[in-house]
Amino acid sequence: MMLKSVLHHSTTIHSLRCHFNTIPHRQMTTGTQSIVSRLKSSGLLQTKGLIGGKWTDAYDGRTIEVNNPASGEVIASVACMGEKETKDAISSAYEAFAHWSKLTGSERSNRLRSWYNLLMQHKEELGELITLEQGKPLKEAIGEVGYGASFLEFFAEEAKRVYGDIIPSTLPDRRVFVLKQPVGVVAAITPWNFPLAMITRKVGPALACGCTVVIKPSEFTPLTALAAAELALQSGIPPGVLNVVMGDAPKIGNSLLESTQVRKITFTGSTAVGKKLMAGAADTVKKVSLELGGNAPCIVFDDADLEVALKGTLATKFRNSGQTCVCANRILVQEGIYEKFTSAFSNAVKDLKVGNGFSEGVVQGPLINEAAVQKVESFVQDAISKGANVLAGGKRHSLGFTFYEPTIIGDVKNDMLIARQEVFGPVAPIIRFKTEEEAIQIANDTNAGLAAYFFTNSIKRSWRVSEALEYGIVGVNEGLVSTEVAPFGGYKQSGLGREGSKYGLDEYTEIKYICMGNLG
Ligand code: ADP
């Protein structure tokens, strides 16, 4: 405690650093400085963790630098927390649960609705923050704010509808009731590709049914999470109901897993970390929801409408520079339309403007970090060395940093690295196929099962292929499928549970069966 208070007042507080990013660090340009100072003056640039309603430094004073991936500029230094801060965040969420879970659904609904309103009022500023720390184009970033906020609006409405059941009894003097109750303290671990939406998609339903949360955002994009938390406080969500810790991910993760007070862990991120968390949750038998990696096939059949297929494939492949778990990872094109589709697709891709997300007309931002670019490079090299052809792009962009050219690779085979694993970058590998059976076989030949897409004008084929694909989400003649009203989640190793929609609420409730006897 002594050490904690000394460090809180230490002038050398920023001299201790945790390092995560490999982008060369630079001072802010005047353009960035003016955005940052605007965000500071509106109170949306928070750099401390949130524990029990109080903005808190790391107890040992350590900080992490947050970079702009488009320029390497250091935007801010945020608290680099670990075990002790996480334990305190859990305790405050546990204490707050007693009160928050006893509010009526409509009281919780009102708070969530106010939070939604505040996010929407600050849509532009939050969008700027997302572009600054994540790199996606500003328009897309503002779009994420609307999408992220929609989960709060949806679950504010659902908060009033956590219905139970009355089941006809097998005995005349008994009554059988089913009650849905909040699971308790929820740990939410989120990634950097959607710094806001991956949080609201978890926290919205958790808070709606009466749970309290400890959020651990990605170390690459903590600023959006902290800004959202500030707006949650302003909206009247009581202290302790929503806590944010960030820093040493394994230490924070272990503290969350070990705690018997944390009753549920919900995670979006890599399959490797998801598996670790699932194993770690076994000791305390926590409920687990996982949104892990995908390997989305996108099938273009001969009978597809070419324009619709092009538009849909571009949207699903190149959104967020290919950095979403539902991005098409393999484009399967039937032989009759192969030449026509690949040539139109290559032309369209050459027109995609790459650059800093704040520049006018840019639709492709940078990748999140150097490791991401190296992964993309190694997958492309592997494909070329095994006989694939580059039809567009194929290398780092002349802008430098972590920019990569929008790329199309033809003649890819399903056993190449790029078709086996998620590339998570702006590279579209095209696989040629002959029959519908072959396409389904290739599409399902993976351990992942999150999203799949296909394009056809046949109604019969639409049903047949939708049912045959072993995926949790199927887009038919549509490349953008995410919405708060539909269940999002995967088959196989892509995860457990669903987010969004009425199904998303069930992940945060326990079912209690009450048997009332001797009523006769
Ligand atoms: P990505 O490769 O997309 O960054 P990760 O799975 O590494 O995906 O990261 C997703 C989230 O999981 C981030 O918030 C990250 O800090 C967190 N994380 C990474 N390793 C661990 C761990 N061992 N325990 C808990 N959280 C972790």
XYZ file of C-alpha atoms and ligand atoms in Angstrom:
547
model
C 0.000 0.000 0.000
C 2.897 2.251 0.972
C 4.681 1.548 -2.299
C 1.443 2.133 -4.150
C 0.898 5.586 -2.713
C 4.549 6.559 -3.191
C 4.397 5.592 -6.832
C 1.101 7.337 -7.344
C 2.832 10.574 -6.497
C 6.156 9.802 -8.050
C 7.529 12.195 -10.631
C 9.369 9.297 -12.308
C 6.110 7.519 -12.962
C 6.604 7.314 -16.743
C 10.170 6.122 -16.594
C 9.129 2.488 -16.185
C 7.798 1.071 -19.429
C 6.222 -2.099 -20.747
C 7.056 -2.616 -24.430
C 4.683 -4.158 -26.913
C 4.976 -2.492 -30.273
C 7.802 -2.851 -32.750
C 6.877 0.159 -34.890
C 9.641 2.802 -34.797
C 8.491 5.468 -32.335
C 8.082 9.089 -33.420
C 6.892 12.329 -31.926
C 3.419 13.513 -32.886
C 2.965 15.728 -35.934
C 1.010 18.945 -35.436
C -2.041 17.397 -37.124
C -2.073 14.512 -34.645
C -1.319 16.873 -31.765
C -4.394 18.930 -32.496
C -6.637 15.826 -32.565
C -5.089 14.600 -29.327
C -5.524 17.926 -27.543
C -9.153 18.131 -28.677
C -9.744 14.636 -27.281
C -7.992 15.615 -24.054
C -10.096 18.700 -23.566
C -13.306 16.731 -24.114
C -12.173 14.293 -21.377
C -12.059 11.373 -23.789
C -8.327 10.781 -23.694
C -7.964 8.758 -20.512
C -4.701 6.993 -19.780
C -5.325 5.304 -16.434
C -7.177 2.113 -15.645
C -10.644 2.265 -14.112
C -11.080 0.457 -10.799
C -14.143 0.952 -8.617
C -15.058 4.133 -10.488
C -11.612 5.717 -9.956
C -9.013 6.400 -12.639
C -5.978 4.532 -11.363
C -2.272 4.379 -12.302
C -0.432 1.067 -12.340
C 0.586 0.448 -8.704
C 4.251 0.231 -9.721
C 3.932 3.242 -12.011
C 4.668 1.388 -15.233
C 3.203 2.605 -18.510
C 2.785 1.373 -22.091
C 3.139 3.575 -25.124
C 0.251 3.573 -27.565
C 1.274 4.106 -31.196
C -0.424 5.290 -34.323
C 0.296 2.396 -36.719
C 0.060 4.703 -39.739
C 2.939 6.895 -38.596
C 4.678 5.356 -35.605
C 3.746 8.419 -33.536
C 3.389 7.881 -29.800
C -0.138 9.060 -29.017
C -0.152 8.453 -25.272
C 1.272 6.359 -22.454
C -1.259 4.319 -20.505
C -1.030 2.414 -17.214
C 0.632 -0.996 -17.533
C -1.199 -3.044 -14.931
C -0.860 -6.584 -13.611
C -2.040 -8.932 -10.902
C -2.688 -6.526 -8.007
C -4.734 -4.054 -9.999
C -6.727 -6.919 -11.541
C -7.521 -8.346 -8.113
C -8.776 -4.949 -6.985
C -10.849 -4.567 -10.141
C -12.419 -7.987 -9.513
C -13.211 -7.056 -5.889
C -14.873 -3.832 -6.947
C -16.922 -5.632 -9.612
C -17.890 -8.239 -7.025
C -19.041 -5.589 -4.544
C -20.936 -3.666 -7.217
C -22.748 -6.825 -8.311
C -24.767 -6.876 -5.081
C -26.450 -3.595 -5.991
C -26.434 -3.665 -9.830
C -28.002 -7.119 -10.056
C -30.860 -6.015 -7.793
C -31.896 -3.073 -9.971
C -34.915 -3.628 -12.156
C -34.381 -4.430 -15.800
C -35.781 -1.067 -16.712
C -33.346 0.777 -14.407
C -30.400 -1.002 -16.019
C -31.949 -0.377 -19.416
C -32.022 3.384 -18.782
C -28.316 3.459 -17.886
C -27.371 1.464 -20.969
C -29.523 3.699 -23.129
C -27.776 6.807 -21.712
C -24.407 5.203 -22.457
C -25.577 4.491 -26.004
C -26.686 8.132 -26.391
C -23.314 9.418 -25.176
C -21.378 7.150 -27.541
C -23.479 8.432 -30.430
C -23.046 12.056 -29.325
C -19.277 11.540 -29.384
C -19.255 9.440 -32.541
C -16.740 11.604 -34.413
C -14.270 11.900 -31.520
C -14.425 8.169 -30.776
C -13.930 7.498 -34.479
C -10.828 9.691 -34.439
C -9.495 7.794 -31.460
C -10.030 4.468 -33.260
C -8.245 5.729 -36.383
C -5.398 7.092 -34.277
C -4.623 3.901 -32.391
C -5.897 1.231 -34.784
C -5.380 2.800 -38.205
C -8.667 2.058 -39.978
C -10.046 4.837 -42.229
C -11.989 7.472 -40.308
C -15.262 6.705 -42.088
C -14.928 3.031 -41.176
C -13.947 3.998 -37.615
C -17.045 6.182 -37.210
C -19.003 3.267 -38.655
C -17.571 1.077 -35.906
C -18.801 3.535 -33.276
C -22.346 3.238 -34.646
C -22.020 -0.544 -34.814
C -20.497 -0.755 -31.330
C -23.143 1.535 -29.849
C -25.910 -0.538 -31.453
C -25.152 -3.382 -29.035
C -25.836 -1.075 -26.105
C -29.100 0.082 -27.641
C -30.176 -3.482 -28.436
C -29.307 -4.837 -24.988
C -30.832 -1.800 -23.266
C -34.065 -2.989 -24.861
C -33.412 -6.648 -23.999
C -32.675 -5.796 -20.338
C -36.460 -5.714 -19.809
C -36.985 -9.100 -21.436
C -34.867 -11.565 -19.467
C -37.845 -13.900 -19.315
C -38.042 -17.118 -17.344
C -40.532 -19.928 -17.817
C -43.321 -21.823 -16.103
C -43.276 -25.498 -16.981
C -46.425 -27.651 -16.520
C -45.703 -29.861 -13.528
C -45.847 -33.663 -13.514
C -47.528 -33.587 -10.069
C -50.743 -31.746 -9.205
C -49.413 -30.121 -6.014
C -46.200 -28.845 -7.546
C -45.180 -25.882 -9.656
C -42.069 -25.754 -11.807
C -40.450 -22.389 -12.503
C -37.391 -21.351 -14.457
C -35.604 -18.145 -13.490
C -32.745 -16.535 -15.383
C -30.186 -14.853 -13.146
C -26.947 -12.985 -13.915
C -23.820 -15.161 -13.685
C -21.927 -12.569 -11.605
C -18.578 -10.934 -12.355
C -17.593 -11.239 -16.009
C -14.052 -10.899 -17.392
C -14.026 -9.539 -20.955
C -10.749 -9.791 -22.887
C -10.860 -8.004 -26.223
C -8.677 -7.524 -29.317
C -7.437 -4.492 -31.252
C -9.256 -4.892 -34.583
C -12.549 -3.451 -33.282
C -11.431 -1.472 -30.232
C -15.000 -0.434 -29.335
C -17.424 -2.954 -30.810
C -15.759 -6.030 -29.311
C -16.250 -4.451 -25.894
C -19.854 -3.308 -26.226
C -20.864 -6.661 -27.729
C -19.791 -8.298 -24.471
C -20.493 -5.607 -21.909
C -23.934 -4.678 -23.298
C -25.569 -8.064 -22.594
C -23.552 -8.582 -19.395
C -24.749 -5.312 -17.858
C -28.271 -5.728 -19.214
C -28.945 -8.871 -17.223
C -27.225 -7.649 -14.046
C -23.597 -8.811 -14.314
C -20.645 -6.547 -13.565
C -17.441 -6.580 -15.616
C -13.682 -6.315 -15.667
C -12.572 -5.397 -19.185
C -9.077 -6.017 -20.477
C -8.682 -4.301 -23.837
C -5.784 -4.949 -26.174
C -2.566 -3.149 -25.262
C -2.482 -1.832 -28.840
C -5.844 -0.061 -28.560
C -6.646 0.773 -24.917
C -7.605 4.411 -25.547
C -10.970 3.692 -27.160
C -11.861 1.337 -24.301
C -10.959 3.998 -21.738
C -12.958 6.671 -23.570
C -15.972 4.337 -23.648
C -15.510 3.696 -19.916
C -15.444 7.454 -19.241
C -18.763 7.790 -21.076
C -20.146 4.834 -19.088
C -19.349 6.717 -15.871
C -20.989 9.859 -17.259
C -24.095 7.857 -18.131
C -24.697 6.921 -14.507
C -23.451 3.333 -14.575
C -22.364 3.045 -10.920
C -18.698 2.782 -9.848
C -17.406 -0.793 -9.894
C -19.983 -2.071 -12.391
C -17.497 -1.550 -15.219
C -13.744 -1.730 -14.601
C -10.867 -1.548 -17.076
C -7.367 -2.935 -16.540
C -4.668 -3.249 -19.189
C -0.984 -4.052 -19.402
C 0.626 -7.403 -18.770
C -1.854 -9.680 -20.552
C -0.745 -13.080 -19.157
C -0.656 -11.735 -15.578
C -4.045 -10.051 -15.910
C -5.418 -13.147 -17.651
C -4.164 -15.470 -14.911
C -5.605 -13.316 -12.137
C -8.974 -13.310 -13.882
C -8.839 -17.082 -14.397
C -7.748 -17.891 -10.843
C -10.427 -15.804 -9.142
C -13.427 -17.717 -7.875
C -15.347 -14.413 -7.918
C -15.077 -14.213 -11.707
C -17.845 -16.486 -12.940
C -17.515 -16.020 -16.663
C -14.795 -15.264 -19.153
C -15.628 -13.897 -22.573
C -12.855 -13.495 -25.118
C -12.304 -12.388 -28.703
C -8.875 -12.952 -30.156
C -6.490 -15.569 -31.417
C -7.290 -19.264 -31.274
C -4.040 -19.925 -29.382
C -4.882 -17.534 -26.536
C -8.531 -18.662 -26.553
C -7.465 -22.257 -25.979
C -5.220 -21.189 -23.082
C -8.078 -19.281 -21.483
C -10.466 -22.198 -21.940
C -7.981 -24.546 -20.277
C -7.326 -22.010 -17.503
C -11.042 -21.595 -16.819
C -11.352 -25.307 -16.040
C -9.924 -24.998 -12.540
C -12.718 -22.746 -11.338
C -15.285 -24.090 -13.874
C -16.157 -20.689 -15.289
C -18.584 -20.193 -18.092
C -16.618 -19.494 -21.265
C -17.495 -17.675 -24.504
C -14.889 -17.539 -27.251
C -14.798 -15.726 -30.581
C -11.643 -17.059 -32.192
C -10.022 -17.113 -35.582
C -11.833 -17.941 -38.790
C -10.781 -19.177 -42.208
C -13.735 -17.873 -44.176
C -14.378 -19.314 -47.617
C -16.056 -17.023 -50.119
C -17.459 -19.082 -53.003
C -18.325 -17.547 -56.354
C -20.430 -19.953 -58.421
C -20.742 -19.778 -62.222
C -24.366 -18.694 -61.826
C -23.525 -15.694 -59.594
C -24.355 -12.116 -60.502
C -20.832 -10.846 -61.232
C -21.431 -7.325 -59.878
C -22.967 -8.603 -56.643
C -20.149 -11.139 -56.199
C -17.465 -8.508 -56.815
C -18.969 -5.995 -54.428
C -19.551 -8.609 -51.729
C -16.100 -10.175 -52.054
C -14.354 -6.802 -51.950
C -16.319 -5.849 -48.862
C -15.687 -9.058 -46.959
C -12.014 -9.311 -47.925
C -10.751 -5.757 -47.625
C -12.772 -4.342 -44.730
C -10.365 -3.129 -42.031
C -7.491 -4.076 -44.404
C -8.423 -7.724 -44.013
C -8.083 -7.634 -40.233
C -11.383 -9.120 -39.108
C -12.106 -12.701 -38.135
C -14.987 -12.800 -40.647
C -12.893 -11.488 -43.555
C -12.855 -13.860 -46.542
C -9.647 -15.846 -46.230
C -10.071 -18.033 -49.321
C -11.926 -16.998 -52.467
C -13.188 -20.105 -54.265
C -14.157 -19.370 -57.870
C -15.848 -21.830 -60.224
C -13.978 -22.473 -63.484
C -16.671 -21.005 -65.784
C -16.464 -17.543 -64.164
C -12.827 -17.711 -62.998
C -11.186 -15.538 -65.686
C -13.942 -12.934 -65.751
C -14.111 -12.673 -61.952
C -10.357 -12.574 -61.290
C -9.730 -9.915 -63.906
C -12.574 -7.664 -62.652
C -11.528 -8.304 -59.021
C -7.873 -7.408 -59.781
C -8.935 -4.170 -61.470
C -11.164 -3.205 -58.573
C -8.427 -3.912 -56.041
C -5.923 -1.724 -57.888
C -8.311 1.202 -57.282
C -8.377 0.801 -53.485
C -6.705 3.871 -52.009
C -4.164 3.031 -49.309
C -2.999 5.556 -46.727
C -3.369 7.242 -43.368
C -6.958 6.757 -42.208
C -7.367 10.508 -41.765
C -6.672 11.236 -45.455
C -9.577 11.856 -47.782
C -10.673 8.875 -49.876
C -8.471 6.302 -48.113
C -10.176 2.902 -47.803
C -7.157 0.802 -46.742
C -5.226 1.722 -43.608
C -2.030 0.173 -42.240
C -1.749 -3.218 -40.559
C -1.625 -3.126 -36.781
C 2.109 -3.803 -36.413
C 5.295 -5.101 -37.976
C 4.610 -8.696 -36.887
C 1.340 -8.589 -38.835
C 3.139 -7.468 -42.002
C 5.790 -10.145 -41.615
C 3.104 -12.792 -41.277
C 1.420 -11.577 -44.479
C 4.776 -11.548 -46.292
C 5.619 -15.081 -45.237
C 2.205 -16.419 -46.337
C 2.530 -14.718 -49.738
C 6.068 -16.065 -50.203
C 4.945 -19.572 -49.308
C 2.126 -19.405 -51.891
C 4.435 -18.073 -54.635
C 7.074 -20.703 -53.897
C 4.396 -23.393 -54.321
C 3.151 -22.150 -57.697
C 0.606 -19.382 -57.016
C 0.649 -16.180 -59.109
C 0.415 -12.598 -57.917
C -2.374 -10.862 -59.874
C -2.286 -7.564 -57.972
C -0.094 -6.081 -55.239
C 2.090 -8.642 -53.518
C 4.458 -6.530 -51.433
C 4.825 -3.841 -48.777
C 3.360 -0.520 -49.849
C 5.707 2.324 -50.809
C 4.196 4.358 -47.922
C 6.390 2.276 -45.586
C 5.527 1.543 -41.935
C 2.991 -1.281 -41.827
C 1.215 -0.528 -45.080
C 0.781 -3.506 -47.418
C -0.552 -3.418 -50.970
C -4.046 -4.831 -51.516
C -3.131 -8.150 -53.077
C -4.700 -10.899 -55.157
C -3.056 -14.248 -55.670
C -4.352 -16.689 -58.270
C -3.978 -20.471 -58.632
C -3.856 -21.026 -54.885
C -4.259 -24.578 -53.558
C -6.063 -25.387 -50.345
C -2.924 -26.919 -48.799
C -0.883 -23.691 -49.004
C -0.271 -21.844 -45.735
C -2.409 -18.932 -46.912
C -5.419 -21.239 -47.252
C -4.788 -23.165 -44.034
C -4.409 -20.207 -41.661
C -5.928 -16.783 -41.256
C -3.795 -14.216 -43.142
C -5.389 -11.246 -41.318
C -4.254 -8.817 -43.996
C -5.244 -7.409 -47.398
C -4.463 -10.541 -49.403
C -7.087 -12.456 -51.383
C -6.012 -15.965 -52.403
C -8.103 -17.415 -55.239
C -8.743 -21.139 -55.539
C -10.287 -22.565 -58.714
C -12.944 -25.327 -58.430
C -15.171 -27.355 -60.767
C -18.266 -28.602 -58.910
C -20.467 -27.557 -56.007
C -19.459 -30.721 -54.089
C -15.792 -29.854 -54.526
C -16.373 -26.270 -53.317
C -18.167 -27.496 -50.196
C -15.446 -30.045 -49.505
C -12.705 -27.377 -49.793
C -14.720 -24.862 -47.775
C -15.256 -27.294 -44.895
C -11.705 -28.660 -44.957
C -10.489 -26.548 -42.026
C -10.637 -26.510 -38.232
C -12.231 -23.083 -38.306
C -15.954 -22.432 -38.731
C -16.815 -18.792 -38.161
C -18.111 -17.130 -41.360
C -18.597 -18.337 -44.930
C -19.957 -16.537 -47.982
C -21.222 -17.616 -51.359
C -22.670 -16.023 -54.455
C -25.283 -17.681 -56.668
C -28.549 -16.826 -58.367
C -30.070 -20.236 -57.676
C -32.532 -20.479 -54.806
C -32.103 -24.237 -54.564
C -28.327 -23.911 -54.359
C -28.700 -21.141 -51.757
C -30.420 -23.519 -49.365
C -28.309 -26.553 -50.218
C -24.981 -24.803 -49.725
C -26.116 -22.821 -46.647
C -27.010 -26.070 -44.938
C -23.845 -27.887 -46.008
C -21.360 -25.248 -44.813
C -19.994 -26.016 -41.331
C -19.983 -22.384 -40.256
C -21.795 -20.316 -37.640
C -22.439 -17.431 -40.044
C -23.292 -17.722 -43.742
C -23.611 -14.760 -46.108
C -25.559 -15.549 -49.285
C -25.016 -12.876 -51.952
C -23.855 -10.636 -49.100
C -20.367 -9.799 -47.843
C -21.218 -7.719 -44.762
C -23.138 -9.797 -42.261
C -22.435 -8.360 -38.810
C -25.389 -6.810 -37.007
C -26.423 -6.540 -33.392
C -29.719 -8.347 -34.044
C -28.159 -11.616 -35.307
C -26.140 -14.275 -33.450
C -22.412 -14.021 -34.161
C -20.195 -17.003 -33.406
C -18.434 -20.029 -34.785
C -18.493 -23.787 -35.248
C -15.488 -26.026 -34.558
C -12.375 -24.246 -33.241
C -13.741 -20.795 -34.069
C -15.325 -20.602 -30.686
C -18.077 -21.160 -28.189
C -21.262 -19.203 -27.657
C -22.892 -16.397 -29.592
C -22.744 -12.614 -29.342
C -25.474 -10.138 -30.214
C -29.191 -10.946 -30.582
C -31.437 -12.634 -28.031
C -28.994 -15.578 -27.981
C -26.196 -13.286 -26.819
C -27.966 -12.571 -23.549
C -28.134 -16.245 -22.551
C -24.335 -16.342 -22.350
C -24.505 -14.123 -19.239
C -27.292 -15.849 -17.343
C -27.598 -18.909 -15.163
C -30.790 -20.913 -15.332
C -32.386 -21.623 -11.998
C -35.086 -24.254 -11.706
C -37.412 -23.687 -8.766
C -39.594 -26.575 -7.677
C -42.409 -25.526 -5.372
C -43.993 -28.543 -3.734
C -46.806 -29.493 -1.344
C -49.141 -26.845 -2.705
C -52.208 -29.087 -2.466
P -4.276 -10.921 -31.678
O -3.303 -11.871 -32.289
O -5.451 -10.641 -32.512
O -3.650 -9.722 -31.057
P -4.484 -12.109 -29.097
O -5.229 -13.345 -28.786
O -3.010 -12.119 -28.923
O -4.948 -11.727 -30.544
O -5.029 -10.891 -28.259
C -6.401 -10.695 -27.949
C -6.505 -10.226 -26.517
O -5.997 -11.261 -25.670
C -5.682 -8.984 -26.204
O -6.402 -8.192 -25.272
C -4.438 -9.556 -25.564
O -3.784 -8.655 -24.702
C -5.036 -10.710 -24.784
N -4.084 -11.750 -24.405
C -2.992 -12.169 -25.068
N -2.366 -13.145 -24.365
C -3.087 -13.356 -23.233
C -2.984 -14.221 -22.106
N -1.996 -15.093 -21.996
N -3.925 -14.142 -21.146
C -4.936 -13.265 -21.243
N -5.098 -12.422 -22.278
C -4.199 -12.461 -23.256
